[in-house]
Amino acid sequence: MMESIRKHIASPEQKLLQTFVCEGCHQYVSQTELIIPSGPRAGERVVANYGCRCEDIKLAEAAIQKQDHLKQGQRKHNFNYYSLINNSLREATLENFHASDSELKQFKEKALAYIQSFDGKQNLLFTGNYGTGKSHLSVSITKKLMEQGYKCLFLSLPKLLTKIKQTYNTKGVTEDELLEEIRRVDLLALDDIGAEQQTDWTTSKLFEILDDRTGKATIYTTNLTSAALKEHMNERNFSRMMDNTNVIVMNGSDYRRRSF
Ligand SMILES: Nc1ncnc2c1ncn2[C@@H]1O[C@H](COP(=O)(O)OP(=O)(O)O)[C@@H](O)[C@H]1O
Ligand SMILES: [Mg+2]
Ligand SMILES: [Zn+2]
């Protein structure tokens, strides 16, 4: 009696129905009918696909998706946590950039082209007078690339330099932490170059930042003309900035005054 039960559990009655290659997992599958040997469902016939890995793959994919979701959250968190950005630009996106004339359409298309051909190396310099949407487009680019999985950071240069000075004697994000984040990101937007008060200290800080990011993509914006920019900063910083950099000149009317 014991003998026959044991034999039964060890090898439930089974019948090979068919073998095929599963379309889902591309594994060789033996479809088998077996009879549940014991328990509340004893005697029930079930069909099992031995060799099929579809369930495993589904579980693994779900885990990866969850991981991606977490990473995306982490990228957004870091962007919001470390970026130094004016409130008026927080909501700026490519979608809410009004391209009411052909020139503005062209700027928007250039921003799109930069996103589409992003290689992690090419730099952009937006130059032109005040209020023409240079910073708006820079923020928009970082947001889009962040959605595509790149780590991005937006820093107003005057704010950054003030912040670094402050962290010498206050708690919060330290200079080292901020410089580490600057080094880490795939794309840095450095906003409002030329608006900072220029001293030997700011010049060497800027050099440190640019030097740390050699070979990585940066978007610069400035209200200065390139001649004035060259004048404003030292030769070394200027040539570093212009290395592998596309210049987009955005002269036009101040967006905030356009409606008046
Ligand atoms: N074409 C545009 N569509 C929508 N908002 C704009 C546009 N251009 C500028 N703005 C808004 O106007 C303000 C000034 O633009 P900003 O990008 O900061 O100018 P710039 O950096 O060229 O001095 C920002 O709040 C920005 O969001
Ligand atoms: Mg600006
Ligand atoms: Zn399968």
mmCIF file of C-alpha atoms and ligand atoms in Angstrom:
data_model
loop_
_atom_site.group_PDB
_atom_site.id
_atom_site.type_symbol
_atom_site.label_atom_id
_atom_site.label_comp_id
_atom_site.label_asym_id
_atom_site.label_seq_id
_atom_site.Cartn_x
_atom_site.Cartn_y
_atom_site.Cartn_z
ATOM 1 C CA MET A 1 0.000 0.000 0.000
ATOM 2 C CA MET A 2 2.677 2.552 1.117
ATOM 3 C CA GLU A 3 4.761 1.476 -1.807
ATOM 4 C CA SER A 4 2.057 2.264 -4.357
ATOM 5 C CA ILE A 5 1.321 5.746 -2.889
ATOM 6 C CA ARG A 6 4.975 6.674 -2.934
ATOM 7 C CA LYS A 7 5.290 5.551 -6.518
ATOM 8 C CA HIS A 8 2.253 7.587 -7.421
ATOM 9 C CA ILE A 9 3.568 10.833 -5.858
ATOM 10 C CA ALA A 10 6.999 10.404 -7.366
ATOM 11 C CA SER A 11 5.650 10.044 -10.874
ATOM 12 C CA PRO A 12 2.115 11.285 -11.426
ATOM 13 C CA GLU A 13 0.440 9.795 -14.418
ATOM 14 C CA GLN A 14 1.310 11.920 -17.431
ATOM 15 C CA LYS A 15 0.916 11.933 -21.135
ATOM 16 C CA LEU A 16 2.889 13.914 -23.671
ATOM 17 C CA LEU A 17 0.392 15.789 -25.857
ATOM 18 C CA GLN A 18 2.712 17.640 -28.221
ATOM 19 C CA THR A 19 6.045 19.394 -28.509
ATOM 20 C CA PHE A 20 6.494 22.781 -30.123
ATOM 21 C CA VAL A 21 8.613 25.912 -30.066
ATOM 22 C CA CYS A 22 6.853 28.562 -27.956
ATOM 23 C CA GLU A 23 6.213 31.794 -29.840
ATOM 24 C CA GLY A 24 6.592 33.805 -26.661
ATOM 25 C CA CYS A 25 9.901 32.567 -25.284
ATOM 26 C CA HIS A 26 11.274 30.596 -28.263
ATOM 27 C CA GLN A 27 11.910 27.593 -26.018
ATOM 28 C CA TYR A 28 11.287 23.982 -26.930
ATOM 29 C CA VAL A 29 8.131 23.066 -25.004
ATOM 30 C CA SER A 30 6.703 19.662 -24.103
ATOM 31 C CA GLN A 31 3.011 20.010 -23.528
ATOM 32 C CA THR A 32 2.040 17.335 -21.055
ATOM 33 C CA GLU A 33 -1.224 16.288 -19.513
ATOM 34 C CA LEU A 34 -0.983 15.064 -15.966
ATOM 35 C CA ILE A 35 -3.352 13.924 -13.319
ATOM 36 C CA ILE A 36 -2.943 15.537 -9.919
ATOM 37 C CA PRO A 37 -2.011 12.610 -7.681
ATOM 38 C CA SER A 38 -3.168 13.883 -4.274
ATOM 39 C CA GLY A 39 -4.612 16.803 -2.316
ATOM 40 C CA PRO A 40 -8.023 18.449 -2.726
ATOM 41 C CA ARG A 41 -7.675 18.484 -6.513
ATOM 42 C CA ALA A 42 -6.580 14.878 -6.769
ATOM 43 C CA GLY A 43 -7.616 13.228 -9.979
ATOM 44 C CA GLU A 44 -7.958 16.529 -11.881
ATOM 45 C CA ARG A 45 -6.343 16.673 -15.321
ATOM 46 C CA VAL A 46 -4.083 19.622 -15.994
ATOM 47 C CA VAL A 47 -1.969 20.602 -18.960
ATOM 48 C CA ALA A 48 1.561 21.774 -18.245
ATOM 49 C CA ASN A 49 3.969 23.340 -20.733
ATOM 50 C CA TYR A 50 7.354 22.050 -19.637
ATOM 51 C CA GLY A 51 10.234 24.155 -20.833
ATOM 52 C CA CYS A 52 8.176 27.305 -21.448
ATOM 53 C CA ARG A 53 9.859 30.358 -19.917
ATOM 54 C CA CYS A 54 7.134 32.918 -20.677
ATOM 55 C CA GLU A 55 6.173 33.384 -17.011
ATOM 56 C CA ASP A 56 9.808 33.930 -15.963
ATOM 57 C CA ILE A 57 10.296 36.447 -18.748
ATOM 58 C CA LYS A 58 7.127 38.305 -17.791
ATOM 59 C CA LEU A 59 8.288 38.530 -14.180
ATOM 60 C CA ALA A 60 11.756 39.710 -15.202
ATOM 61 C CA GLU A 61 10.279 42.349 -17.498
ATOM 62 C CA ALA A 62 8.016 43.613 -14.758
ATOM 63 C CA ALA A 63 11.043 43.881 -12.448
ATOM 64 C CA ILE A 64 12.998 45.832 -15.072
ATOM 65 C CA GLN A 65 10.053 48.147 -15.656
ATOM 66 C CA LYS A 66 9.790 48.814 -11.937
ATOM 67 C CA GLN A 67 13.523 49.486 -11.834
ATOM 68 C CA ASP A 68 13.281 51.918 -14.779
ATOM 69 C CA HIS A 69 10.417 53.668 -13.079
ATOM 70 C CA LEU A 70 12.492 54.055 -9.911
ATOM 71 C CA LYS A 71 15.475 55.325 -11.910
ATOM 72 C CA GLN A 72 13.270 57.831 -13.736
ATOM 73 C CA GLY A 73 12.010 59.016 -10.354
ATOM 74 C CA GLN A 74 15.588 59.273 -9.106
ATOM 75 C CA ARG A 75 16.616 61.368 -12.140
ATOM 76 C CA LYS A 76 13.699 63.746 -11.584
ATOM 77 C CA HIS A 77 14.420 63.931 -7.884
ATOM 78 C CA ASN A 78 18.076 64.797 -8.458
ATOM 79 C CA PHE A 79 17.148 67.368 -11.094
ATOM 80 C CA ASN A 80 14.709 69.075 -8.735
ATOM 81 C CA TYR A 81 17.004 68.754 -5.752
ATOM 82 C CA TYR A 82 20.224 70.066 -7.260
ATOM 83 C CA SER A 83 19.074 72.422 -10.000
ATOM 84 C CA LEU A 84 19.254 76.144 -9.352
ATOM 85 C CA ILE A 85 16.531 77.623 -11.473
ATOM 86 C CA ASN A 86 14.301 80.701 -11.474
ATOM 87 C CA ASN A 87 10.688 80.064 -10.544
ATOM 88 C CA SER A 88 9.517 81.546 -13.838
ATOM 89 C CA LEU A 89 11.293 78.713 -15.648
ATOM 90 C CA ARG A 90 10.242 75.748 -13.516
ATOM 91 C CA GLU A 91 7.255 74.933 -15.710
ATOM 92 C CA ALA A 92 8.995 75.625 -19.024
ATOM 93 C CA THR A 93 8.618 72.843 -21.578
ATOM 94 C CA LEU A 94 8.988 72.496 -25.317
ATOM 95 C CA GLU A 95 5.210 72.123 -25.494
ATOM 96 C CA ASN A 96 4.477 75.463 -23.829
ATOM 97 C CA PHE A 97 7.091 77.371 -25.845
ATOM 98 C CA HIS A 98 4.976 79.527 -28.151
ATOM 99 C CA ALA A 99 6.421 79.638 -31.624
ATOM 100 C CA SER A 100 4.257 82.453 -32.963
ATOM 101 C CA ASP A 101 6.503 83.409 -35.858
ATOM 102 C CA SER A 102 8.834 81.623 -38.246
ATOM 103 C CA GLU A 103 11.939 82.702 -36.361
ATOM 104 C CA LEU A 104 10.667 81.260 -33.073
ATOM 105 C CA LYS A 105 9.630 78.094 -34.909
ATOM 106 C CA GLN A 106 13.188 77.800 -36.136
ATOM 107 C CA PHE A 107 14.604 78.087 -32.604
ATOM 108 C CA LYS A 108 12.211 75.449 -31.384
ATOM 109 C CA GLU A 109 13.196 73.164 -34.242
ATOM 110 C CA LYS A 110 16.871 73.653 -33.430
ATOM 111 C CA ALA A 111 16.167 72.630 -29.841
ATOM 112 C CA LEU A 112 14.318 69.562 -31.129
ATOM 113 C CA ALA A 113 17.147 68.694 -33.486
ATOM 114 C CA TYR A 114 19.616 68.886 -30.609
ATOM 115 C CA ILE A 115 17.462 66.475 -28.585
ATOM 116 C CA GLN A 116 17.070 64.082 -31.495
ATOM 117 C CA SER A 117 20.769 63.957 -32.268
ATOM 118 C CA PHE A 118 21.930 64.049 -28.634
ATOM 119 C CA ASP A 119 25.222 62.194 -28.349
ATOM 120 C CA GLY A 120 26.335 63.326 -24.898
ATOM 121 C CA LYS A 121 29.153 65.447 -26.358
ATOM 122 C CA GLN A 122 27.788 68.234 -28.517
ATOM 123 C CA ASN A 123 27.395 71.599 -26.770
ATOM 124 C CA LEU A 124 24.958 74.432 -27.421
ATOM 125 C CA LEU A 125 25.282 78.128 -26.777
ATOM 126 C CA PHE A 126 22.148 80.266 -26.752
ATOM 127 C CA THR A 127 23.049 83.891 -27.078
ATOM 128 C CA GLY A 128 20.897 86.969 -27.581
ATOM 129 C CA ASN A 129 19.127 89.718 -25.756
ATOM 130 C CA TYR A 130 17.074 89.469 -22.647
ATOM 131 C CA GLY A 131 13.778 87.566 -22.485
ATOM 132 C CA THR A 132 13.866 85.851 -25.869
ATOM 133 C CA GLY A 133 13.397 82.329 -24.506
ATOM 134 C CA LYS A 134 16.973 81.076 -24.311
ATOM 135 C CA SER A 135 16.625 79.741 -20.795
ATOM 136 C CA HIS A 136 13.137 78.426 -21.555
ATOM 137 C CA LEU A 137 14.477 76.301 -24.405
ATOM 138 C CA SER A 138 17.417 75.099 -22.292
ATOM 139 C CA VAL A 139 15.109 73.911 -19.520
ATOM 140 C CA SER A 140 12.874 72.245 -22.122
ATOM 141 C CA ILE A 141 15.803 70.334 -23.600
ATOM 142 C CA THR A 142 16.942 69.031 -20.209
ATOM 143 C CA LYS A 143 13.408 67.861 -19.407
ATOM 144 C CA LYS A 144 13.004 65.989 -22.677
ATOM 145 C CA LEU A 145 16.386 64.300 -22.410
ATOM 146 C CA MET A 146 15.658 63.367 -18.826
ATOM 147 C CA GLU A 147 12.511 61.579 -20.023
ATOM 148 C CA GLN A 148 14.733 59.697 -22.440
ATOM 149 C CA GLY A 149 16.866 58.443 -19.591
ATOM 150 C CA TYR A 150 19.670 61.002 -19.395
ATOM 151 C CA LYS A 151 20.780 62.577 -16.139
ATOM 152 C CA CYS A 152 20.444 66.343 -16.424
ATOM 153 C CA LEU A 153 21.032 69.397 -14.319
ATOM 154 C CA PHE A 154 20.095 73.051 -14.788
ATOM 155 C CA LEU A 155 22.202 75.644 -12.993
ATOM 156 C CA SER A 156 21.976 79.375 -13.124
ATOM 157 C CA LEU A 157 25.651 80.342 -12.955
ATOM 158 C CA PRO A 158 25.115 83.395 -10.711
ATOM 159 C CA LYS A 159 23.003 81.275 -8.353
ATOM 160 C CA LEU A 160 25.550 78.475 -8.414
ATOM 161 C CA LEU A 161 28.409 80.766 -7.433
ATOM 162 C CA THR A 162 26.339 82.287 -4.628
ATOM 163 C CA LYS A 163 25.418 78.793 -3.469
ATOM 164 C CA ILE A 164 29.023 77.645 -3.416
ATOM 165 C CA LYS A 165 29.996 80.690 -1.363
ATOM 166 C CA GLN A 166 27.142 80.018 1.050
ATOM 167 C CA THR A 167 28.002 76.375 1.576
ATOM 168 C CA TYR A 168 31.365 77.409 2.959
ATOM 169 C CA ASN A 169 29.617 78.203 6.190
ATOM 170 C CA THR A 170 26.121 76.724 6.078
ATOM 171 C CA LYS A 171 24.710 73.237 6.036
ATOM 172 C CA GLY A 172 22.657 71.808 3.154
ATOM 173 C CA VAL A 173 24.012 70.753 -0.205
ATOM 174 C CA THR A 174 27.779 71.057 0.069
ATOM 175 C CA GLU A 175 30.071 72.332 -2.646
ATOM 176 C CA ASP A 176 31.631 68.882 -3.043
ATOM 177 C CA GLU A 177 28.230 67.266 -3.421
ATOM 178 C CA LEU A 178 27.167 69.802 -6.027
ATOM 179 C CA LEU A 179 30.409 69.503 -7.991
ATOM 180 C CA GLU A 180 30.051 65.726 -7.861
ATOM 181 C CA GLU A 181 26.539 66.001 -9.329
ATOM 182 C CA ILE A 182 27.843 68.395 -11.998
ATOM 183 C CA ARG A 183 30.461 65.804 -12.918
ATOM 184 C CA ARG A 184 27.947 62.963 -12.943
ATOM 185 C CA VAL A 185 25.204 64.307 -15.214
ATOM 186 C CA ASP A 186 25.023 63.602 -18.950
ATOM 187 C CA LEU A 187 23.848 67.119 -19.691
ATOM 188 C CA LEU A 188 24.450 70.321 -17.766
ATOM 189 C CA ALA A 189 22.628 73.530 -18.619
ATOM 190 C CA LEU A 190 24.690 76.463 -17.391
ATOM 191 C CA ASP A 191 22.414 79.457 -17.478
ATOM 192 C CA ASP A 192 23.075 83.173 -17.605
ATOM 193 C CA ILE A 193 26.805 83.193 -18.105
ATOM 194 C CA GLY A 194 28.055 86.747 -17.881
ATOM 195 C CA ALA A 195 25.447 87.774 -15.316
ATOM 196 C CA GLU A 196 27.732 86.717 -12.488
ATOM 197 C CA GLN A 197 30.035 89.196 -10.901
ATOM 198 C CA GLN A 198 33.401 88.363 -12.339
ATOM 199 C CA THR A 199 36.362 87.894 -10.013
ATOM 200 C CA ASP A 200 39.455 85.681 -10.043
ATOM 201 C CA TRP A 201 37.562 83.323 -7.781
ATOM 202 C CA THR A 202 34.519 83.016 -10.129
ATOM 203 C CA THR A 203 36.845 82.572 -13.112
ATOM 204 C CA SER A 204 38.687 79.701 -11.477
ATOM 205 C CA LYS A 205 35.431 78.106 -10.243
ATOM 206 C CA LEU A 206 34.004 78.255 -13.749
ATOM 207 C CA PHE A 207 37.169 76.706 -15.100
ATOM 208 C CA GLU A 208 36.932 73.920 -12.546
ATOM 209 C CA ILE A 209 33.349 73.204 -13.620
ATOM 210 C CA LEU A 210 34.124 73.264 -17.349
ATOM 211 C CA ASP A 211 37.251 71.198 -16.849
ATOM 212 C CA ASP A 212 35.388 68.541 -14.875
ATOM 213 C CA ARG A 213 32.995 68.121 -17.783
ATOM 214 C CA THR A 214 35.486 67.802 -20.597
ATOM 215 C CA GLY A 215 33.955 65.612 -23.282
ATOM 216 C CA LYS A 216 30.450 65.853 -21.811
ATOM 217 C CA ALA A 217 27.545 67.890 -23.159
ATOM 218 C CA THR A 218 26.776 71.359 -21.831
ATOM 219 C CA ILE A 219 24.200 73.961 -22.850
ATOM 220 C CA TYR A 220 25.222 77.540 -22.164
ATOM 221 C CA THR A 221 23.022 80.590 -22.236
ATOM 222 C CA THR A 222 24.135 84.195 -22.142
ATOM 223 C CA ASN A 223 22.726 87.647 -22.766
ATOM 224 C CA LEU A 224 26.166 88.754 -23.911
ATOM 225 C CA THR A 225 27.316 88.762 -27.516
ATOM 226 C CA SER A 226 30.201 86.408 -28.149
ATOM 227 C CA ALA A 227 32.577 89.388 -28.321
ATOM 228 C CA ALA A 228 31.358 90.640 -24.956
ATOM 229 C CA LEU A 229 31.511 87.116 -23.554
ATOM 230 C CA LYS A 230 35.112 86.768 -24.645
ATOM 231 C CA GLU A 231 35.809 90.074 -22.963
ATOM 232 C CA HIS A 232 33.968 89.045 -19.813
ATOM 233 C CA MET A 233 35.736 85.789 -19.161
ATOM 234 C CA ASN A 234 39.308 84.758 -19.627
ATOM 235 C CA GLU A 235 40.591 83.237 -22.864
ATOM 236 C CA ARG A 236 40.895 79.759 -21.386
ATOM 237 C CA ASN A 237 37.247 79.550 -20.241
ATOM 238 C CA PHE A 238 36.009 81.064 -23.472
ATOM 239 C CA SER A 239 37.824 78.609 -25.712
ATOM 240 C CA ARG A 240 36.742 75.705 -23.521
ATOM 241 C CA MET A 241 33.133 76.875 -23.913
ATOM 242 C CA MET A 242 33.363 77.224 -27.667
ATOM 243 C CA ASP A 243 34.888 73.796 -28.194
ATOM 244 C CA ASN A 244 32.393 71.571 -30.089
ATOM 245 C CA THR A 245 29.633 74.128 -29.559
ATOM 246 C CA ASN A 246 26.782 75.135 -31.848
ATOM 247 C CA VAL A 247 25.762 78.745 -31.433
ATOM 248 C CA ILE A 248 22.104 79.748 -31.669
ATOM 249 C CA VAL A 249 21.563 83.499 -31.791
ATOM 250 C CA MET A 250 18.188 84.480 -30.371
ATOM 251 C CA ASN A 251 17.685 88.174 -30.805
ATOM 252 C CA GLY A 252 14.121 89.335 -30.764
ATOM 253 C CA SER A 253 11.622 90.975 -28.503
ATOM 254 C CA ASP A 254 11.367 90.283 -24.795
ATOM 255 C CA TYR A 255 8.643 87.652 -24.435
ATOM 256 C CA ARG A 256 7.302 89.290 -21.296
ATOM 257 C CA ARG A 257 6.840 92.604 -23.095
ATOM 258 C CA ARG A 258 5.475 91.165 -26.312
ATOM 259 C CA SER A 259 1.883 91.240 -25.151
ATOM 260 C CA PHE A 260 1.998 94.962 -24.341
HETATM 261 N N1 LIG B 1 8.275 81.578 -26.868
HETATM 262 C C1 LIG B 1 7.927 81.507 -25.558
HETATM 263 N N2 LIG B 1 6.807 80.841 -25.182
HETATM 264 C C2 LIG B 1 6.439 80.790 -23.887
HETATM 265 N N3 LIG B 1 7.100 81.375 -22.876
HETATM 266 C C3 LIG B 1 8.222 82.064 -23.181
HETATM 267 C C4 LIG B 1 8.695 82.151 -24.523
HETATM 268 N N4 LIG B 1 9.822 82.889 -24.522
HETATM 269 C C5 LIG B 1 10.047 83.220 -23.244
HETATM 270 N N5 LIG B 1 9.081 82.725 -22.424
HETATM 271 C C6 LIG B 1 8.966 82.940 -20.977
HETATM 272 O O1 LIG B 1 9.376 84.267 -20.710
HETATM 273 C C7 LIG B 1 10.257 84.322 -19.611
HETATM 274 C C8 LIG B 1 11.641 84.815 -20.075
HETATM 275 O O2 LIG B 1 12.208 83.855 -20.949
HETATM 276 P P1 LIG B 1 13.690 83.316 -20.748
HETATM 277 O O3 LIG B 1 13.793 82.024 -21.424
HETATM 278 O O4 LIG B 1 14.030 83.356 -19.296
HETATM 279 O O5 LIG B 1 14.507 84.436 -21.521
HETATM 280 P P2 LIG B 1 16.099 84.555 -21.739
HETATM 281 O O6 LIG B 1 16.752 83.401 -21.076
HETATM 282 O O7 LIG B 1 16.266 84.562 -23.220
HETATM 283 O O8 LIG B 1 16.486 85.863 -21.138
HETATM 284 C C9 LIG B 1 10.301 82.936 -19.033
HETATM 285 O O9 LIG B 1 9.350 82.849 -17.985
HETATM 286 C C10 LIG B 1 9.893 82.039 -20.194
HETATM 287 O O10 LIG B 1 9.220 80.872 -19.732
HETATM 288 MG MG MG B 2 17.979 83.422 -19.359
HETATM 289 ZN ZN ZN B 3 6.893 30.352 -23.684
#
